[in-house]
Amino acid sequence: GGMLTGTQSLSAGTSCTVTVGSGGAGTGSAAQGSDGGNSVFNLFTAIGGGGGGGGTTPANGRSGGSGGGSAISTSSVGTGTVGQGNDGGSGGPGAVGGAGGGGGASAVGGNGAGKAGGNGGNGLASSISGSSVTYAGGGGGSNSASAQPVATGGSGGGGNGADYDTLPATAGTANTGGGGGGSANGPGGGSDAAAAGGSGVVIFTLPTSKTATFSGGVTQTSTTVGSNKVYTVTATSTTS
């Protein structure tokens, strides 16, 4: 997905919408991937990641905060949102090349090389929580033949792509916005569905003299880092 940082000035008593985007759902091995949901804090919206291209039409990657990789070289990659993420990678040559990796917050997705899938693009590190954590890595593309290296997900929670023979795709890490790995149409575990993307997260800080209150349905934690309170929101309901 996309990663967005910035500052806003808020008056005491201001109500803000906070939404944690869901990860894109895993899909069938030949289906185009699902997009992730947007994460929102008041005026800021981090766009969910675009789904990867399917083994059958449509093979193009979908656009989003970061773009999904295409399944084949003749189909278009998904484009990332400026200031949030990068484009997906292109699939390998031919009708059954390895799939391109998903874009990450700091790097484009890797291109498929022959029958091997492209690695996911790396995410971007932030120290807002008091320690450096990387978010929004792209998912690895799938292989399309035996004896190929598994495409790894990008740093920041990206899942690995499926191996053609044995290994299913792995999901993106929850609350990182990392992309799920792509599936492969192989005879073994790799024929499983593409893995789901990781859910998003909303992190914000206030001076220690201020306190945020939340409506029902919000899952959050808070800690003090220096002169700030850091709030980490990991889940929200449809009404929060």
Short mmCIF file of C-alpha atoms in Angstrom, two decimals, residues 54 182 185 235:
data_model
loop_
_atom_site.label_atom_id
_atom_site.label_comp_id
_atom_site.label_asym_id
_atom_site.label_seq_id
_atom_site.Cartn_x
_atom_site.Cartn_y
_atom_site.Cartn_z
CA GLY A 54 -3.89 -12.47 -13.00
CA GLY A 182 1.47 -13.78 -5.93
CA ASN A 185 -0.27 -22.40 -11.35
CA ALA A 235 -8.06 -1.64 13.75
#
